[in-house]
mmCIF file of C-alpha atoms (C1' of nucleotides) in Angstrom:
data_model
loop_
_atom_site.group_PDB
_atom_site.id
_atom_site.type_symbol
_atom_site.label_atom_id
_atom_site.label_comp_id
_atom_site.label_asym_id
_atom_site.label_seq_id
_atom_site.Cartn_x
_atom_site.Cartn_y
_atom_site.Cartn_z
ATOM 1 C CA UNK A 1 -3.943 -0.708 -22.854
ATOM 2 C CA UNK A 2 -7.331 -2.159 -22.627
ATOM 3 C CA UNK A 3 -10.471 -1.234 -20.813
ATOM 4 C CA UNK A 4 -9.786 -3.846 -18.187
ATOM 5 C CA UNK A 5 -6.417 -2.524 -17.451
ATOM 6 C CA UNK A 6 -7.072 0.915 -17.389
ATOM 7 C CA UNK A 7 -9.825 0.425 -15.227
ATOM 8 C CA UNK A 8 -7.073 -1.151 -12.339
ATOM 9 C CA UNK A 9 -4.516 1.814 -12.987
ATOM 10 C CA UNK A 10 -7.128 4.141 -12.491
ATOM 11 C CA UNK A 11 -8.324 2.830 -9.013
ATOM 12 C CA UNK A 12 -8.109 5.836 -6.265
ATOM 13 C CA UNK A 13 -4.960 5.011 -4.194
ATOM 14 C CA UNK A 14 -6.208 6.401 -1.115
ATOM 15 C CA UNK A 15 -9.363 4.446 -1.372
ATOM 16 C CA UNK A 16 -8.003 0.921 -2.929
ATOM 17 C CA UNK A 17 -5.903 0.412 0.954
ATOM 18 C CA UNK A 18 -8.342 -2.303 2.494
ATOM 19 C CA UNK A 19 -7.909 -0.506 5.520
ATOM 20 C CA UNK A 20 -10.002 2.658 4.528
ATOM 21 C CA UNK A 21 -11.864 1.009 2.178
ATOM 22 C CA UNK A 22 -13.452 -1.007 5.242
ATOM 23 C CA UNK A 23 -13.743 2.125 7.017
ATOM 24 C CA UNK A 24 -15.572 3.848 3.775
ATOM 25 C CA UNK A 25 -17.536 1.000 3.471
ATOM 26 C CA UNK A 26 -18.608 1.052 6.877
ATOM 27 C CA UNK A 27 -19.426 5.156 6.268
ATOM 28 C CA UNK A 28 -21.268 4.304 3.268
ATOM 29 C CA UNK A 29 -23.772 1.619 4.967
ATOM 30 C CA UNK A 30 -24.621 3.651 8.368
ATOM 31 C CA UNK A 31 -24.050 7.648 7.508
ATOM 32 C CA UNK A 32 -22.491 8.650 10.576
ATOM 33 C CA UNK A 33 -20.570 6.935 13.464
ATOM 34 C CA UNK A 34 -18.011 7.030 16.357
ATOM 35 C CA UNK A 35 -14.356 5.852 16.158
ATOM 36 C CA UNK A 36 -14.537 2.620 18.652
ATOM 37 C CA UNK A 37 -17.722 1.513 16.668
ATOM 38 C CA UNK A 38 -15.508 2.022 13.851
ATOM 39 C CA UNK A 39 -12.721 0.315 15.914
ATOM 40 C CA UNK A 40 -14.623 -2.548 16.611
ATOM 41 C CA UNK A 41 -16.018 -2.955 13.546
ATOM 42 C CA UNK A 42 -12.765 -2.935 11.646
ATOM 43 C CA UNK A 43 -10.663 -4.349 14.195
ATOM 44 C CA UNK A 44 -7.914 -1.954 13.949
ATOM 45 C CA UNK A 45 -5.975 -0.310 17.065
ATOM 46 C CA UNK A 46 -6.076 2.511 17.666
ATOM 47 C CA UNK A 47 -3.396 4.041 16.051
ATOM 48 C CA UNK A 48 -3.926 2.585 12.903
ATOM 49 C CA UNK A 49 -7.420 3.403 12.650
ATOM 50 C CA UNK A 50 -6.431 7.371 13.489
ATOM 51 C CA UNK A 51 -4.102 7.459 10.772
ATOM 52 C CA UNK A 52 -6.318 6.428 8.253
ATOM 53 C CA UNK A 53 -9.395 8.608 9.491
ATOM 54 C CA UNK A 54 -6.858 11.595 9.629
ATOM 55 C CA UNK A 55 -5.855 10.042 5.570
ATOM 56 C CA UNK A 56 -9.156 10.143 4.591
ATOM 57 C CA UNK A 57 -10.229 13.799 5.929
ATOM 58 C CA UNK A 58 -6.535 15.091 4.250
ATOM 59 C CA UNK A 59 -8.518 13.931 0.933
ATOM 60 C CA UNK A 60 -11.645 15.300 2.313
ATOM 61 C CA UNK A 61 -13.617 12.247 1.923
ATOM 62 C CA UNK A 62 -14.554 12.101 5.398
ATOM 63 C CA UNK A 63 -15.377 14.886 7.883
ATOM 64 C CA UNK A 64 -13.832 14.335 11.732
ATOM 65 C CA UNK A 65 -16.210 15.837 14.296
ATOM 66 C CA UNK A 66 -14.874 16.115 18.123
ATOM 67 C CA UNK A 67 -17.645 16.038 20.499
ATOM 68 C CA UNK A 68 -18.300 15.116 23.865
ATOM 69 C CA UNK A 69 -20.847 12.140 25.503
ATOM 70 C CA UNK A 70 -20.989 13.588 28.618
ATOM 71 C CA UNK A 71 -17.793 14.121 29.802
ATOM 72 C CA UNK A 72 -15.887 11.491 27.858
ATOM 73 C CA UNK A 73 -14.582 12.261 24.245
ATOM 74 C CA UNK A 74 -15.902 11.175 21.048
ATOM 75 C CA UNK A 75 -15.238 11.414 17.539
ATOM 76 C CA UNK A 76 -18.073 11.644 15.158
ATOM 77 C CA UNK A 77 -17.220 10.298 11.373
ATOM 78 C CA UNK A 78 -19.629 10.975 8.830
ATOM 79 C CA UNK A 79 -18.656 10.342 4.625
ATOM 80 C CA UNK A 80 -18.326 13.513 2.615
ATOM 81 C CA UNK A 81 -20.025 14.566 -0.748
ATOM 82 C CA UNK A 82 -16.702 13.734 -2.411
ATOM 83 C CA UNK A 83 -16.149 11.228 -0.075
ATOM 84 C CA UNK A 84 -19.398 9.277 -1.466
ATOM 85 C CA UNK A 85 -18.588 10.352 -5.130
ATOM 86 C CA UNK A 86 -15.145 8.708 -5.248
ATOM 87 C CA UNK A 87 -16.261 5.682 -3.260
ATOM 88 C CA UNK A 88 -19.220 4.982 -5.783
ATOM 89 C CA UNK A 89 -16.326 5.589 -8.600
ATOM 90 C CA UNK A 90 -14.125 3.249 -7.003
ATOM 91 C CA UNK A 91 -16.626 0.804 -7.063
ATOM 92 C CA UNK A 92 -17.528 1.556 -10.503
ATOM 93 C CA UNK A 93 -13.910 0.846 -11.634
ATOM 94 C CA UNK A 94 -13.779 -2.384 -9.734
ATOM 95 C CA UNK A 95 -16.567 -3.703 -11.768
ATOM 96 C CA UNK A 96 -15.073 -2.111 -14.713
ATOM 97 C CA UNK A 97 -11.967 -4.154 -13.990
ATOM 98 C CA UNK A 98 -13.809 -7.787 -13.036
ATOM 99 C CA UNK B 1 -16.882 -7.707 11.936
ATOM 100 C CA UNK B 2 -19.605 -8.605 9.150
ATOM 101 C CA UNK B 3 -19.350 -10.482 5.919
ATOM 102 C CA UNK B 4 -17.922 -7.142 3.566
ATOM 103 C CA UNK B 5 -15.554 -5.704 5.978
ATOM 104 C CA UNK B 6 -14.232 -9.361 6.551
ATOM 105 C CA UNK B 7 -13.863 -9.795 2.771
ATOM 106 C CA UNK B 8 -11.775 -6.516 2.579
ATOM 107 C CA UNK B 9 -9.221 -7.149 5.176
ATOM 108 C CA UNK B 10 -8.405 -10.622 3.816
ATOM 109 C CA UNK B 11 -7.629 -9.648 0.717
ATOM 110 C CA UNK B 12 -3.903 -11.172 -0.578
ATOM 111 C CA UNK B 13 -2.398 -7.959 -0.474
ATOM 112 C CA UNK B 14 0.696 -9.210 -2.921
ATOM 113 C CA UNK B 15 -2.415 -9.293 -5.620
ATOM 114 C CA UNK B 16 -3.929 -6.284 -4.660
ATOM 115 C CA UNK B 17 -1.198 -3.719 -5.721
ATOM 116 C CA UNK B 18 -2.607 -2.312 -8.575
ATOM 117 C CA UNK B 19 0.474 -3.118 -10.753
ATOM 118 C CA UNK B 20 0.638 -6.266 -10.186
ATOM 119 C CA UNK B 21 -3.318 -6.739 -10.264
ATOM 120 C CA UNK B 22 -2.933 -5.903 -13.726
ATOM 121 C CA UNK B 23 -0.083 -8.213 -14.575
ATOM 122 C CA UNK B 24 -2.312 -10.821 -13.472
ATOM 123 C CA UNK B 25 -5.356 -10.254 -15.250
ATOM 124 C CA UNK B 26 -3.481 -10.259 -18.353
ATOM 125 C CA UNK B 27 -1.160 -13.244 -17.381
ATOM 126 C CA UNK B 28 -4.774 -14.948 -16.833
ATOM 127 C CA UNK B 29 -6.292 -13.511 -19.718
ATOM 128 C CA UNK B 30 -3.370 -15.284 -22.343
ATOM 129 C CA UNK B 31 -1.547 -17.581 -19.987
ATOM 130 C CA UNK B 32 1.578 -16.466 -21.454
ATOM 131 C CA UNK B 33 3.489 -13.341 -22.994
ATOM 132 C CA UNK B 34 6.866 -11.520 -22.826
ATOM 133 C CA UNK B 35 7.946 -8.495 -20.805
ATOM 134 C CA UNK B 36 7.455 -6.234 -23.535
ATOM 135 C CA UNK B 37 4.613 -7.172 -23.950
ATOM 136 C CA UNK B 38 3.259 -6.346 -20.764
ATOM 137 C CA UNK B 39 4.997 -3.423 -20.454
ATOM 138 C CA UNK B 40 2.894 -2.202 -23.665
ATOM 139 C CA UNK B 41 0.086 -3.310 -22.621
ATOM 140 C CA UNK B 42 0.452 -1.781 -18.817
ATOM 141 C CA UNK B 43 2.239 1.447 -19.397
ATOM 142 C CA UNK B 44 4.611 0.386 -16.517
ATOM 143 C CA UNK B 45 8.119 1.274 -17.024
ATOM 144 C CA UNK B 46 10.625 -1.294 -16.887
ATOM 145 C CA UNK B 47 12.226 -1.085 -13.491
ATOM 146 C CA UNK B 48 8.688 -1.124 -12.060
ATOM 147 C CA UNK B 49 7.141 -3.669 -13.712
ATOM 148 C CA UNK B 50 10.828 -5.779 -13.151
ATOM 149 C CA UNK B 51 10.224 -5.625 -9.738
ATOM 150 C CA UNK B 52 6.644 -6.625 -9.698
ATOM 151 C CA UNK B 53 7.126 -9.392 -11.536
ATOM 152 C CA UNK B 54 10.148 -10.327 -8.999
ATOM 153 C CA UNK B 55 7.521 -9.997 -6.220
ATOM 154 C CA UNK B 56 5.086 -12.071 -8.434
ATOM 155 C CA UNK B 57 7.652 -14.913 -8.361
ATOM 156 C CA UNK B 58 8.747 -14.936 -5.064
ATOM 157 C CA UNK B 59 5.114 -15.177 -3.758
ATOM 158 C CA UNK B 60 5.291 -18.384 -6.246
ATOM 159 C CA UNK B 61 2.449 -16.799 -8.367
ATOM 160 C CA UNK B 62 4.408 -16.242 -11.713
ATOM 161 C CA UNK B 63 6.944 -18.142 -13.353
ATOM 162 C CA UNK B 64 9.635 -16.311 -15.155
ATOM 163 C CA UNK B 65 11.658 -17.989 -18.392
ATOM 164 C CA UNK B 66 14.607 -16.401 -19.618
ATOM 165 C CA UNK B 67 15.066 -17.360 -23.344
ATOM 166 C CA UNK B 68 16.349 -15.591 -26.403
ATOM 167 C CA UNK B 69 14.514 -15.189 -29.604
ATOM 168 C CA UNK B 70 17.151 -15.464 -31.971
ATOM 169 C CA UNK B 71 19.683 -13.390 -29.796
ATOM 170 C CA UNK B 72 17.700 -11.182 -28.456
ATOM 171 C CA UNK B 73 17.060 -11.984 -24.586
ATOM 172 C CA UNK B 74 13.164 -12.693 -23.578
ATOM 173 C CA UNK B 75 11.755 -13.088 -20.664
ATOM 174 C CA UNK B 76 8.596 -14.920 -20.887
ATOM 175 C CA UNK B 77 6.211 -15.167 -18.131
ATOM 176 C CA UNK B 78 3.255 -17.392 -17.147
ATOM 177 C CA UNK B 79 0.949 -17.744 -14.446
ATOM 178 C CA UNK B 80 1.712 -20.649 -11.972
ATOM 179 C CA UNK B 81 -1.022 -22.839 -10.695
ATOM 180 C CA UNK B 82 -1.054 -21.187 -7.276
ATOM 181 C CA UNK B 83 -0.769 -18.138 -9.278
ATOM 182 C CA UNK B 84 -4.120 -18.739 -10.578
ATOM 183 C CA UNK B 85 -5.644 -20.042 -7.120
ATOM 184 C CA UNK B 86 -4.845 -17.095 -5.306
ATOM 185 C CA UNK B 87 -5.961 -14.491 -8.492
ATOM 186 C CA UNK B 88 -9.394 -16.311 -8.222
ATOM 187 C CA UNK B 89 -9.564 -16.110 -4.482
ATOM 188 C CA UNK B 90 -8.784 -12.178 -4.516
ATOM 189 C CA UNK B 91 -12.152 -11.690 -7.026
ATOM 190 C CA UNK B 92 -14.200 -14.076 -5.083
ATOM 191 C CA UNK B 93 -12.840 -11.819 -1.888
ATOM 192 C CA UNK B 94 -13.745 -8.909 -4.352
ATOM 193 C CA UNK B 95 -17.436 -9.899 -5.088
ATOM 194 C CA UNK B 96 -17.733 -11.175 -1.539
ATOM 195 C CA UNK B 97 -17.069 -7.428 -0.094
ATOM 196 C CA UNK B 98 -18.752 -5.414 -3.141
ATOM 197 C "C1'" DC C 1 36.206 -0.349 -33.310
ATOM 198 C "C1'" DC C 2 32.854 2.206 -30.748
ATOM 199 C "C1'" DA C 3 28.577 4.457 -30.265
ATOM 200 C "C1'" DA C 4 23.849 3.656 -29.971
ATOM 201 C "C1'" DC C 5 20.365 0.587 -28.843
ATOM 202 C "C1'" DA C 6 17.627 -3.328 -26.750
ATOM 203 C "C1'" DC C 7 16.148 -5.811 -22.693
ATOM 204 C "C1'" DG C 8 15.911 -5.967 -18.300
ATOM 205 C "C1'" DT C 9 17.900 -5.402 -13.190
ATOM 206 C "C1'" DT C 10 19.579 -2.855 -9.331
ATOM 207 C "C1'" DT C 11 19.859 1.158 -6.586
ATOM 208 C "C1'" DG C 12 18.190 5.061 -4.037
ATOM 209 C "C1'" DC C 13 14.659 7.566 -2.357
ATOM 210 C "C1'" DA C 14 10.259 8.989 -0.715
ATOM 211 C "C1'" DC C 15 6.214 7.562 1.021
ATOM 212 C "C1'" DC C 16 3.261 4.979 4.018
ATOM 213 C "C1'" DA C 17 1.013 1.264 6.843
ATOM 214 C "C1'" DC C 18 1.577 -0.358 11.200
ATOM 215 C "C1'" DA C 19 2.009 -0.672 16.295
ATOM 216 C "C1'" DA C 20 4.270 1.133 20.438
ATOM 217 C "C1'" DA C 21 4.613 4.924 23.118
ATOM 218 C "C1'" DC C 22 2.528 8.827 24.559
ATOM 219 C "C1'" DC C 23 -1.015 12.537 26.152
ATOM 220 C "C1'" DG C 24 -4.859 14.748 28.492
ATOM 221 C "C1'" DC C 25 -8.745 13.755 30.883
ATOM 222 C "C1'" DT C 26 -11.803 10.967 34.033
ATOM 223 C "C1'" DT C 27 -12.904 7.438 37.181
ATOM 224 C "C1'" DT C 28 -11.702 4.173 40.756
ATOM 225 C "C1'" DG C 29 -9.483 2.491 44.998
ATOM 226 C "C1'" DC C 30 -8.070 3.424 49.490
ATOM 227 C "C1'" DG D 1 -7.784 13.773 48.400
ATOM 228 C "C1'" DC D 2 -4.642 11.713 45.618
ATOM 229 C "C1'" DA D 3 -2.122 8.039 43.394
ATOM 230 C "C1'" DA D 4 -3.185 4.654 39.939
ATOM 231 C "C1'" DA D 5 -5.687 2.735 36.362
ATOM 232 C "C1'" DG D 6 -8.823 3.460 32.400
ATOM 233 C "C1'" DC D 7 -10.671 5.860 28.358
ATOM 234 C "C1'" DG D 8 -10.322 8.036 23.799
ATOM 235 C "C1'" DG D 9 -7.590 8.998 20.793
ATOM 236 C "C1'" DT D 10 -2.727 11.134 18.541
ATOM 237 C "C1'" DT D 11 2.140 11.109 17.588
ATOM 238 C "C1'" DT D 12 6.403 8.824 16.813
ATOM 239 C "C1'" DG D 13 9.543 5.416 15.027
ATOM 240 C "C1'" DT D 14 10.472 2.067 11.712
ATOM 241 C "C1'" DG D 15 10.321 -1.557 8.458
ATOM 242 C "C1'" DG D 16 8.470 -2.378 3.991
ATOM 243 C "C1'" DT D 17 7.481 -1.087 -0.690
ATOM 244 C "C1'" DG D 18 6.257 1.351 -5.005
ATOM 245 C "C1'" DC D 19 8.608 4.099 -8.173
ATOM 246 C "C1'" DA D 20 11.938 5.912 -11.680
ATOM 247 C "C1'" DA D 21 16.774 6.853 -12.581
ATOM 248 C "C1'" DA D 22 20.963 4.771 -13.206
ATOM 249 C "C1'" DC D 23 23.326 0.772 -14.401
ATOM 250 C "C1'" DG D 24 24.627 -3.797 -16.746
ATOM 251 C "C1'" DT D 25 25.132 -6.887 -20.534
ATOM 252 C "C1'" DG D 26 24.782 -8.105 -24.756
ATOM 253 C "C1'" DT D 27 23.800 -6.741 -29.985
ATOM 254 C "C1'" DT D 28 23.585 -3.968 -34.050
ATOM 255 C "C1'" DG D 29 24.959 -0.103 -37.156
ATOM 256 C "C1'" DG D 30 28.282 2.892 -39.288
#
DNA sequence: CCAACACGTTTGCACCACAAACCGCTTTGC
DNA sequence: GCAAAGCGGTTTGTGGTGCAAACGTGTTGG
């Protein structure tokens, strides 16, 4: 197998789904932010988007934080050390690979 | 939704399967080889990369030839024109998001 | 002959992305 | 006040799909 290939087979499964790779890149750029940013952002519903955040914390690549804003509910995101680590490798083995 | 995350969520998600990402860069790499072939140079088993390659053809993006080579059955495969279109389109999605 | 092998394909399962339905809380309308 | 609608998400149901084991069809070896 060359470099090329092994580069693709490598890829992080739970990163390479576009949907939480948008939201990782999103993480990546701003540090920290709330689920309907994130919802807007990415376009998702709702439901989608939860099931990816709750995904990505499972792997521990991003850390959930329940707050309030007032009295209204909000989820904080924010990227992990790992969760940064295996998001710059990912990107690594994309280049790797093209 | 900016420029990156846009990039991400149209990317053809028949190409992006890892699998078949790699059956593809090879397929563009030597515009043709056999199914042993590729299944050296992937590591996929057979049933797997059988079924990819089905996929592959049904999105029109691979043409399969069954032949023999004296009387042993090969199947030969080759990239199709659209093939090639959309594999170019998925890296220029790819550079456009990272 | 028939057993082993070569070249794939089909089957069965387990997982997962997706959206609809749901839930608890808060605000609005009357 | 108190239904009803809205907000911020989570859970559920399901269709789709990636994967490897089992199968099929022909060929070769003994």
């Amino acid at each position: 197998m060359n470099e090329q290939l092994r580069a693709i087979s490598e890829l992080d499964r739970v990163i390479h789904e576009p949907g939480r790779l948008m939201i990782l890149a999103l993480l990546a750029a701003v540090k920290e932010c709330d689920f309907l940013y994130l919802q807007r952002e990415t376009e998702m519903n709702k439901g989608n988007l939860s099931s990816h955040l709750t995904r990505l914390e499972e792997a521990r690549y991003v850390e959930i934080q329940k707050t309030y804003r007032g009295k209204v509910p909000q989820t904080v995101l924010r990227l992990t050390r790992a969760g940064r680590a295996a998001f710059d490798e990912y990107r690594k083995g994309l280049r790797a690979a093209f």
